[in-house]
Amino acid sequence: MDKLAKPADPAYPIVLTTYSVTEHWCGGGETRNIAYLLDAEPQLYVEMSPELAKEKGIKNGDGILVESILGKAQAIAMVTVRLRPFTVQGKIIHEIGMPFCFGWTTPGCGDSTNRLTASMGDPNTTISEYKACCVNIRKLDKLTELS
Amino acid sequence: MPKSFFIDTSRCTACRGCQIACKEWYELPANKTKQTGTHQNPPDLNPFNYKLVRFNEHLEDGVVRWNFSPDQCRHCIDPPCVYVGADIMEGALIHDEKTGAVVYTEKTEKISEADFEQIRSSCPYDIPRRDPKTGRISKCTMCYERVSQGLKPVCVAVCPTGTMNFGERADMLAMAEKRLNEAKKDYPKAMLADAESVSVIYLLIDDPRYYHPYSVAQQGFGLDRKMFLSRLGRPFRKTLNLFADV
């Protein structure tokens, strides 16, 4: 659980950030049982820029695998202009975004994004750092966690 | 006095409260959906979704334009579906002159699939949907029962942003004009979609093609509107699709 990737580890070059959606409350443990809400946001997805998708040979709606040093999660690619590559110290750094409202208690919706996020936090407030970590992505031909 | 909606898309945050509330009020069955690479879900209107928030995005000079529009029946002032429907089955598709509501009754269950296609293609906004199991044709009802009890349509009642408005037509037109003038300061392309011919007036703040293909009625060729919309039937849909991407 306390494994951490080295700074600028080339195996995990992409920055992952996580967020919530209007349709599900927090981890979604309650709202995923409400069929109408699951209708509107049914499965785990990854928002990424068209530039990153092109680099990785991923099309909108493709199944992908997201890996961090801690774990893996399958999701659907959502290619969108809302995500833009950053230029950091002359290098292009890609950012991707995932919601954290899905999990194994709802079969077929994808697993928890917290399988990827780092297990660390602020020692004073004990608030954990689930907003950002470093990952890599690749296209998957077959999805087992989403159906 | 006829009623109208005013839908101010400049205020919409795509929370989809209207879409979900509509399903709850009418106790419509859930759809089993999948993530397909968009937040728009279910992907299209269907017999169990009278209301759908549509998403559209593009880059304009490096700025992200993300447009939301809660799509629903426009309750046309001269509803072409009702003209077409009258030839197919009397009393199945009704235009209530008092409120302006276009309502589909249970009689629509007896309408054949081919006749339904004619009704659907007469709609300038591609709204009617048919349940293949029961044959029932459905769409937004303007919450006819709620309105007759003095309530607002459920989508308007739940909207937290002021996007969805409902009231006397004259009031809604005045509100639409006021908001249009305000919106034009920030969005020069702002417009009211077909305000004079529908009871559901949309304020759009971008080119209509950056909402969805049916955000405004596609009409023209100098034909009388009523004739053009109601009598062309199937070829009309094809004409629409031709122009959808222009």
CSV table of C-alpha atoms in Angstrom, one decimal:
chain,number,residue,atom,x,y,z
A,1,MET,CA,0.0,0.0,0.0
A,2,ASP,CA,2.9,2.4,0.6
A,3,LYS,CA,4.5,1.9,-2.8
A,4,LEU,CA,5.2,5.2,-4.6
A,5,ALA,CA,6.5,5.8,-8.1
A,6,LYS,CA,9.7,7.8,-8.3
A,7,PRO,CA,9.4,11.4,-9.3
A,8,ALA,CA,9.0,11.7,-13.1
A,9,ASP,CA,9.0,7.9,-13.4
A,10,PRO,CA,8.9,7.2,-17.2
A,11,ALA,CA,6.6,4.2,-16.6
A,12,TYR,CA,3.9,6.6,-15.3
A,13,PRO,CA,4.1,9.8,-17.4
A,14,ILE,CA,0.5,10.9,-17.3
A,15,VAL,CA,-1.1,12.9,-14.5
A,16,LEU,CA,-4.4,11.6,-13.2
A,17,THR,CA,-6.9,13.8,-11.4
A,18,THR,CA,-10.2,12.5,-9.9
A,19,TYR,CA,-13.5,14.2,-9.5
A,20,SER,CA,-17.1,13.7,-8.7
A,21,VAL,CA,-20.2,13.9,-10.9
A,22,THR,CA,-23.6,15.4,-10.2
A,23,GLU,CA,-25.4,12.1,-10.7
A,24,HIS,CA,-23.6,10.2,-8.0
A,25,TRP,CA,-23.0,11.1,-4.4
A,26,CYS,CA,-19.4,10.6,-3.2
A,27,GLY,CA,-18.2,7.0,-4.0
A,28,GLY,CA,-21.6,6.2,-5.5
A,29,GLY,CA,-22.4,3.4,-3.0
A,30,GLU,CA,-26.0,4.7,-2.6
A,31,THR,CA,-26.7,6.4,-5.9
A,32,ARG,CA,-25.6,3.5,-8.0
A,33,ASN,CA,-28.6,1.7,-6.7
A,34,ILE,CA,-30.9,4.3,-8.2
A,35,ALA,CA,-31.6,3.1,-11.8
A,36,TYR,CA,-32.3,6.6,-13.2
A,37,LEU,CA,-29.0,7.9,-11.9
A,38,LEU,CA,-27.1,4.9,-13.2
A,39,ASP,CA,-28.8,5.5,-16.6
A,40,ALA,CA,-27.3,9.0,-16.7
A,41,GLU,CA,-23.8,8.0,-15.6
A,42,PRO,CA,-23.5,4.3,-16.0
A,43,GLN,CA,-19.8,3.4,-16.2
A,44,LEU,CA,-16.3,4.4,-15.3
A,45,TYR,CA,-14.7,6.7,-17.9
A,46,VAL,CA,-11.4,8.5,-18.5
A,47,GLU,CA,-11.5,12.0,-20.0
A,48,MET,CA,-8.5,12.7,-22.1
A,49,SER,CA,-7.3,15.2,-24.7
A,50,PRO,CA,-7.5,14.3,-28.5
A,51,GLU,CA,-3.7,14.8,-28.6
A,52,LEU,CA,-3.1,12.0,-26.0
A,53,ALA,CA,-5.7,9.7,-27.6
A,54,LYS,CA,-4.0,10.1,-30.9
A,55,GLU,CA,-0.6,9.4,-29.3
A,56,LYS,CA,-1.9,6.2,-27.8
A,57,GLY,CA,-4.1,5.1,-30.7
A,58,ILE,CA,-7.3,5.4,-28.7
A,59,LYS,CA,-10.7,6.4,-30.1
A,60,ASN,CA,-13.6,7.9,-28.2
A,61,GLY,CA,-15.6,5.0,-26.6
A,62,ASP,CA,-12.7,2.5,-26.6
A,63,GLY,CA,-12.0,0.3,-23.6
A,64,ILE,CA,-8.7,1.2,-21.9
A,65,LEU,CA,-6.6,0.2,-19.0
A,66,VAL,CA,-5.3,2.7,-16.5
A,67,GLU,CA,-2.2,1.7,-14.4
A,68,SER,CA,-0.5,3.3,-11.5
A,69,ILE,CA,2.3,1.7,-9.4
A,70,LEU,CA,-0.5,0.6,-6.9
A,71,GLY,CA,-3.1,-0.9,-9.2
A,72,LYS,CA,-5.1,-1.1,-12.4
A,73,ALA,CA,-8.6,-0.1,-13.5
A,74,GLN,CA,-10.5,-0.6,-16.7
A,75,ALA,CA,-12.6,2.2,-18.1
A,76,ILE,CA,-14.0,3.8,-21.3
A,77,ALA,CA,-12.1,6.5,-23.1
A,78,MET,CA,-13.9,9.9,-23.3
A,79,VAL,CA,-11.9,11.9,-25.8
A,80,THR,CA,-12.7,15.6,-25.3
A,81,VAL,CA,-11.3,19.1,-26.0
A,82,ARG,CA,-12.0,19.9,-22.4
A,83,LEU,CA,-8.7,18.3,-21.4
A,84,ARG,CA,-5.7,20.1,-22.9
A,85,PRO,CA,-2.0,19.0,-22.8
A,86,PHE,CA,0.2,21.1,-20.5
A,87,THR,CA,3.7,22.3,-21.4
A,88,VAL,CA,5.9,21.8,-18.3
A,89,GLN,CA,9.6,22.8,-18.5
A,90,GLY,CA,9.4,22.5,-22.2
A,91,LYS,CA,7.8,19.0,-22.1
A,92,ILE,CA,4.3,18.1,-23.1
A,93,ILE,CA,2.5,16.6,-20.0
A,94,HIS,CA,-0.9,15.0,-20.5
A,95,GLU,CA,-3.5,15.1,-17.9
A,96,ILE,CA,-6.5,12.7,-17.6
A,97,GLY,CA,-9.6,12.8,-15.4
A,98,MET,CA,-11.7,10.1,-13.8
A,99,PRO,CA,-14.7,10.1,-11.6
A,100,PHE,CA,-14.5,8.1,-8.3
A,101,CYS,CA,-18.2,7.2,-8.1
A,102,PHE,CA,-18.0,3.6,-9.4
A,103,GLY,CA,-17.1,0.3,-7.7
A,104,TRP,CA,-17.4,-3.4,-7.6
A,105,THR,CA,-20.7,-3.4,-5.7
A,106,THR,CA,-22.5,-2.5,-8.9
A,107,PRO,CA,-21.5,-5.3,-11.4
A,108,GLY,CA,-20.5,-4.1,-14.9
A,109,CYS,CA,-20.0,-0.4,-14.0
A,110,GLY,CA,-16.2,-0.6,-13.6
A,111,ASP,CA,-14.1,-0.7,-10.5
A,112,SER,CA,-13.0,2.0,-8.1
A,113,THR,CA,-10.7,4.7,-9.2
A,114,ASN,CA,-9.1,4.5,-5.8
A,115,ARG,CA,-7.4,1.3,-6.9
A,116,LEU,CA,-5.0,3.8,-8.7
A,117,THR,CA,-4.7,6.7,-6.3
A,118,ALA,CA,-1.8,7.0,-3.9
A,119,SER,CA,-2.2,5.8,-0.3
A,120,MET,CA,-0.9,8.9,1.5
A,121,GLY,CA,-2.2,12.0,3.1
A,122,ASP,CA,-1.8,14.9,5.4
A,123,PRO,CA,-0.6,13.7,8.8
A,124,ASN,CA,-2.3,16.6,10.6
A,125,THR,CA,-5.8,16.5,9.1
A,126,THR,CA,-5.6,12.8,8.1
A,127,ILE,CA,-7.2,13.8,4.8
A,128,SER,CA,-5.9,11.5,2.1
A,129,GLU,CA,-4.5,12.6,-1.3
A,130,TYR,CA,-6.9,11.1,-3.9
A,131,LYS,CA,-6.9,14.1,-6.2
A,132,ALA,CA,-3.8,13.4,-8.2
A,133,CYS,CA,-1.3,10.7,-9.0
A,134,CYS,CA,0.8,9.5,-11.9
A,135,VAL,CA,-0.4,6.8,-14.3
A,136,ASN,CA,-0.1,5.3,-17.7
A,137,ILE,CA,-2.9,4.2,-20.1
A,138,ARG,CA,-3.2,1.8,-23.0
A,139,LYS,CA,-6.0,0.5,-25.2
A,140,LEU,CA,-7.7,-2.8,-24.3
A,141,ASP,CA,-9.4,-5.1,-26.7
A,142,LYS,CA,-11.5,-6.9,-24.1
A,143,LEU,CA,-13.0,-5.4,-21.0
A,144,THR,CA,-13.8,-7.7,-18.1
A,145,GLU,CA,-14.7,-5.1,-15.4
A,146,LEU,CA,-17.3,-3.3,-17.6
A,147,SER,CA,-20.3,-4.8,-19.3
B,1,MET,CA,-54.3,31.8,-22.4
B,2,PRO,CA,-51.7,29.6,-24.1
B,3,LYS,CA,-48.7,28.6,-22.0
B,4,SER,CA,-45.1,28.5,-23.0
B,5,PHE,CA,-41.7,27.3,-21.8
B,6,PHE,CA,-38.7,29.5,-21.9
B,7,ILE,CA,-35.4,27.5,-21.8
B,8,ASP,CA,-32.4,29.7,-21.2
B,9,THR,CA,-29.5,27.4,-22.3
B,10,SER,CA,-27.0,30.1,-21.2
B,11,ARG,CA,-27.9,29.1,-17.6
B,12,CYS,CA,-27.9,25.3,-18.0
B,13,THR,CA,-25.2,23.4,-16.2
B,14,ALA,CA,-26.3,20.0,-17.5
B,15,CYS,CA,-27.1,18.7,-14.0
B,16,ARG,CA,-29.9,16.7,-15.7
B,17,GLY,CA,-32.3,17.3,-12.8
B,18,CYS,CA,-35.1,17.9,-15.5
B,19,GLN,CA,-34.3,14.7,-17.3
B,20,ILE,CA,-34.4,12.6,-14.1
B,21,ALA,CA,-37.4,14.4,-12.6
B,22,CYS,CA,-39.4,13.7,-15.8
B,23,LYS,CA,-38.7,10.0,-15.5
B,24,GLU,CA,-39.6,10.0,-11.9
B,25,TRP,CA,-42.9,11.9,-12.3
B,26,TYR,CA,-44.1,9.6,-15.1
B,27,GLU,CA,-42.5,6.5,-13.5
B,28,LEU,CA,-40.9,5.6,-16.7
B,29,PRO,CA,-38.7,2.5,-16.8
B,30,ALA,CA,-35.0,2.9,-16.5
B,31,ASN,CA,-32.8,2.3,-19.6
B,32,LYS,CA,-29.8,0.0,-19.4
B,33,THR,CA,-27.2,2.3,-20.8
B,34,LYS,CA,-23.4,2.2,-21.4
B,35,GLN,CA,-20.7,4.7,-21.3
B,36,THR,CA,-19.9,5.4,-25.0
B,37,GLY,CA,-17.5,8.4,-24.6
B,38,THR,CA,-20.1,11.1,-23.9
B,39,HIS,CA,-22.0,12.4,-20.9
B,40,GLN,CA,-25.2,12.4,-23.0
B,41,ASN,CA,-26.9,9.3,-21.7
B,42,PRO,CA,-29.3,7.7,-22.7
B,43,PRO,CA,-27.8,8.5,-26.2
B,44,ASP,CA,-31.1,9.7,-27.6
B,45,LEU,CA,-34.7,10.4,-26.8
B,46,ASN,CA,-36.6,7.1,-26.4
B,47,PRO,CA,-40.1,6.0,-25.4
B,48,PHE,CA,-39.1,6.3,-21.7
B,49,ASN,CA,-37.2,9.6,-22.0
B,50,TYR,CA,-39.4,12.5,-22.9
B,51,LYS,CA,-36.6,14.8,-22.0
B,52,LEU,CA,-32.9,14.5,-22.7
B,53,VAL,CA,-30.0,17.0,-21.9
B,54,ARG,CA,-27.9,17.1,-25.1
B,55,PHE,CA,-24.2,17.8,-24.9
B,56,ASN,CA,-22.1,19.4,-27.6
B,57,GLU,CA,-18.6,20.8,-27.5
B,58,HIS,CA,-16.0,22.4,-29.8
B,59,LEU,CA,-13.0,24.6,-29.6
B,60,GLU,CA,-13.4,28.2,-30.8
B,61,ASP,CA,-10.1,30.1,-31.0
B,62,GLY,CA,-8.7,27.9,-28.3
B,63,VAL,CA,-11.7,28.4,-26.0
B,64,VAL,CA,-13.8,25.4,-25.1
B,65,ARG,CA,-17.5,25.9,-25.9
B,66,TRP,CA,-19.6,23.3,-24.1
B,67,ASN,CA,-23.2,23.7,-25.0
B,68,PHE,CA,-26.1,22.0,-23.1
B,69,SER,CA,-29.6,21.9,-24.3
B,70,PRO,CA,-32.5,20.1,-22.5
B,71,ASP,CA,-34.3,18.7,-25.6
B,72,GLN,CA,-38.0,18.1,-25.5
B,73,CYS,CA,-41.2,18.5,-27.6
B,74,ARG,CA,-41.6,22.1,-28.7
B,75,HIS,CA,-45.5,22.0,-28.5
B,76,CYS,CA,-45.6,23.8,-31.9
B,77,ILE,CA,-48.2,26.5,-32.4
B,78,ASP,CA,-49.2,24.7,-35.7
B,79,PRO,CA,-48.2,21.2,-34.8
B,80,PRO,CA,-47.4,19.2,-38.0
B,81,CYS,CA,-47.6,15.9,-36.1
B,82,VAL,CA,-51.2,16.6,-35.2
B,83,TYR,CA,-52.1,17.4,-38.8
B,84,VAL,CA,-50.5,14.2,-40.0
B,85,GLY,CA,-52.0,12.3,-37.0
B,86,ALA,CA,-55.5,13.5,-37.8
B,87,ASP,CA,-55.4,11.7,-41.2
B,88,ILE,CA,-54.2,8.5,-39.5
B,89,MET,CA,-56.4,8.2,-36.4
B,90,GLU,CA,-58.7,10.8,-35.0
B,91,GLY,CA,-58.1,11.7,-31.3
B,92,ALA,CA,-54.7,10.0,-31.1
B,93,LEU,CA,-52.7,13.2,-31.3
B,94,ILE,CA,-54.4,16.2,-29.7
B,95,HIS,CA,-53.6,19.9,-29.7
B,96,ASP,CA,-55.1,21.6,-26.7
B,97,GLU,CA,-55.8,25.2,-27.9
B,98,LYS,CA,-56.2,26.4,-24.3
B,99,THR,CA,-52.8,25.6,-23.0
B,100,GLY,CA,-51.0,25.0,-26.3
B,101,ALA,CA,-50.1,21.5,-25.2
B,102,VAL,CA,-49.6,18.8,-27.9
B,103,VAL,CA,-50.7,15.5,-26.2
B,104,TYR,CA,-50.5,11.9,-27.5
B,105,THR,CA,-53.3,9.7,-26.1
B,106,GLU,CA,-53.4,5.9,-25.5
B,107,LYS,CA,-55.1,5.7,-28.9
B,108,THR,CA,-51.7,6.0,-30.5
B,109,GLU,CA,-51.2,2.3,-29.5
B,110,LYS,CA,-53.3,1.4,-32.5
B,111,ILE,CA,-51.2,3.4,-35.0
B,112,SER,CA,-49.0,1.1,-37.1
B,113,GLU,CA,-45.2,1.4,-37.2
B,114,ALA,CA,-45.3,2.8,-40.8
B,115,ASP,CA,-47.8,5.4,-39.8
B,116,PHE,CA,-45.7,6.3,-36.8
B,117,GLU,CA,-42.7,6.8,-39.1
B,118,GLN,CA,-44.8,9.4,-41.0
B,119,ILE,CA,-45.7,11.2,-37.7
B,120,ARG,CA,-42.0,11.2,-36.6
B,121,SER,CA,-40.7,12.5,-39.9
B,122,SER,CA,-43.3,15.3,-39.9
B,123,CYS,CA,-41.7,16.6,-36.7
B,124,PRO,CA,-39.2,19.4,-37.4
B,125,TYR,CA,-37.4,18.5,-34.2
B,126,ASP,CA,-37.4,14.7,-34.4
B,127,ILE,CA,-39.3,14.2,-31.1
B,128,PRO,CA,-41.9,11.4,-31.2
B,129,ARG,CA,-40.8,7.9,-30.1
B,130,ARG,CA,-42.7,4.6,-30.3
B,131,ASP,CA,-42.5,1.8,-27.7
B,132,PRO,CA,-42.2,-1.3,-29.9
B,133,LYS,CA,-43.9,-3.5,-27.3
B,134,THR,CA,-47.1,-1.6,-26.7
B,135,GLY,CA,-47.1,0.6,-29.9
B,136,ARG,CA,-47.7,3.6,-27.7
B,137,ILE,CA,-46.2,6.8,-29.2
B,138,SER,CA,-44.9,9.1,-26.5
B,139,LYS,CA,-43.1,12.4,-25.9
B,140,CYS,CA,-43.3,15.4,-23.5
B,141,THR,CA,-46.9,16.1,-22.4
B,142,MET,CA,-46.2,19.7,-21.1
B,143,CYS,CA,-47.2,18.0,-17.8
B,144,TYR,CA,-50.8,18.6,-18.8
B,145,GLU,CA,-52.2,17.2,-15.5
B,146,ARG,CA,-49.9,19.2,-13.3
B,147,VAL,CA,-50.5,22.4,-15.3
B,148,SER,CA,-54.3,22.0,-15.1
B,149,GLN,CA,-53.9,21.8,-11.3
B,150,GLY,CA,-52.0,25.0,-11.2
B,151,LEU,CA,-48.5,23.4,-10.9
B,152,LYS,CA,-45.5,23.9,-13.1
B,153,PRO,CA,-44.2,21.1,-15.3
B,154,VAL,CA,-41.9,18.9,-13.2
B,155,CYS,CA,-38.8,19.8,-15.2
B,156,VAL,CA,-39.4,23.5,-14.5
B,157,ALA,CA,-40.2,22.8,-10.8
B,158,VAL,CA,-36.8,21.1,-10.2
B,159,CYS,CA,-34.5,23.3,-12.3
B,160,PRO,CA,-32.0,24.9,-9.8
B,161,THR,CA,-30.5,27.4,-12.3
B,162,GLY,CA,-33.4,29.3,-13.9
B,163,THR,CA,-32.9,27.5,-17.2
B,164,MET,CA,-36.4,26.1,-17.3
B,165,ASN,CA,-39.2,28.6,-17.1
B,166,PHE,CA,-42.9,28.2,-17.6
B,167,GLY,CA,-45.9,30.5,-17.7
B,168,GLU,CA,-48.2,32.6,-19.8
B,169,ARG,CA,-46.9,32.8,-23.4
B,170,ALA,CA,-46.8,36.6,-23.3
B,171,ASP,CA,-44.7,36.6,-20.1
B,172,MET,CA,-42.4,33.9,-21.4
B,173,LEU,CA,-41.8,35.9,-24.7
B,174,ALA,CA,-41.1,39.0,-22.7
B,175,MET,CA,-38.6,37.1,-20.5
B,176,ALA,CA,-37.0,35.6,-23.6
B,177,GLU,CA,-36.5,39.0,-25.2
B,178,LYS,CA,-35.0,40.4,-22.0
B,179,ARG,CA,-32.6,37.5,-21.6
B,180,LEU,CA,-31.7,37.6,-25.3
B,181,ASN,CA,-30.7,41.3,-25.0
B,182,GLU,CA,-28.6,40.5,-22.0
B,183,ALA,CA,-27.0,37.4,-23.5
B,184,LYS,CA,-26.1,39.3,-26.7
B,185,LYS,CA,-23.6,41.4,-24.8
B,186,ASP,CA,-21.4,38.4,-24.1
B,187,TYR,CA,-22.5,36.1,-26.9
B,188,PRO,CA,-23.1,38.0,-30.2
B,189,LYS,CA,-24.5,34.8,-31.8
B,190,ALA,CA,-27.3,34.6,-29.2
B,191,MET,CA,-30.7,33.9,-30.7
B,192,LEU,CA,-34.2,32.6,-29.9
B,193,ALA,CA,-35.0,29.4,-31.7
B,194,ASP,CA,-38.2,29.6,-33.8
B,195,ALA,CA,-39.8,31.7,-31.0
B,196,GLU,CA,-42.9,32.6,-33.1
B,197,SER,CA,-43.8,29.1,-34.1
B,198,VAL,CA,-43.3,27.0,-30.9
B,199,SER,CA,-44.4,27.0,-27.3
B,200,VAL,CA,-40.9,26.0,-26.1
B,201,ILE,CA,-38.6,28.9,-26.7
B,202,TYR,CA,-34.9,28.2,-26.5
B,203,LEU,CA,-32.3,30.9,-26.0
B,204,LEU,CA,-29.2,29.6,-27.8
B,205,ILE,CA,-25.9,31.5,-27.2
B,206,ASP,CA,-24.0,29.8,-30.1
B,207,ASP,CA,-24.5,28.8,-33.7
B,208,PRO,CA,-27.5,26.3,-33.6
B,209,ARG,CA,-25.4,23.6,-35.3
B,210,TYR,CA,-23.3,23.6,-32.1
B,211,TYR,CA,-26.2,22.2,-30.1
B,212,HIS,CA,-27.7,19.3,-32.2
B,213,PRO,CA,-29.1,18.9,-35.7
B,214,TYR,CA,-32.7,19.7,-34.6
B,215,SER,CA,-32.0,22.6,-32.3
B,216,VAL,CA,-33.9,24.8,-34.8
B,217,ALA,CA,-36.5,23.6,-37.3
B,218,GLN,CA,-35.0,23.2,-40.8
B,219,GLN,CA,-37.5,24.8,-43.2
B,220,GLY,CA,-37.4,26.8,-46.3
B,221,PHE,CA,-37.9,26.5,-50.1
B,222,GLY,CA,-40.7,29.2,-49.9
B,223,LEU,CA,-43.4,26.6,-49.2
B,224,ASP,CA,-46.2,27.3,-46.8
B,225,ARG,CA,-44.8,26.2,-43.5
B,226,LYS,CA,-47.8,24.1,-42.5
B,227,MET,CA,-47.9,22.4,-45.9
B,228,PHE,CA,-44.2,21.9,-45.9
B,229,LEU,CA,-44.1,20.4,-42.4
B,230,SER,CA,-47.2,18.3,-42.4
B,231,ARG,CA,-47.5,16.9,-45.9
B,232,LEU,CA,-44.1,15.9,-47.1
B,233,GLY,CA,-43.9,13.0,-44.7
B,234,ARG,CA,-40.9,10.7,-45.1
B,235,PRO,CA,-39.0,12.8,-47.7
B,236,PHE,CA,-39.0,15.6,-45.3
B,237,ARG,CA,-36.9,13.7,-42.8
B,238,LYS,CA,-34.4,13.0,-45.6
B,239,THR,CA,-34.3,16.7,-46.5
B,240,LEU,CA,-33.6,17.4,-42.8
B,241,ASN,CA,-30.7,15.0,-42.6
B,242,LEU,CA,-29.2,16.4,-45.8
B,243,PHE,CA,-29.1,19.8,-44.1
B,244,ALA,CA,-28.2,18.6,-40.6
B,245,ASP,CA,-24.5,18.9,-41.1
B,246,VAL,CA,-24.5,22.1,-43.0
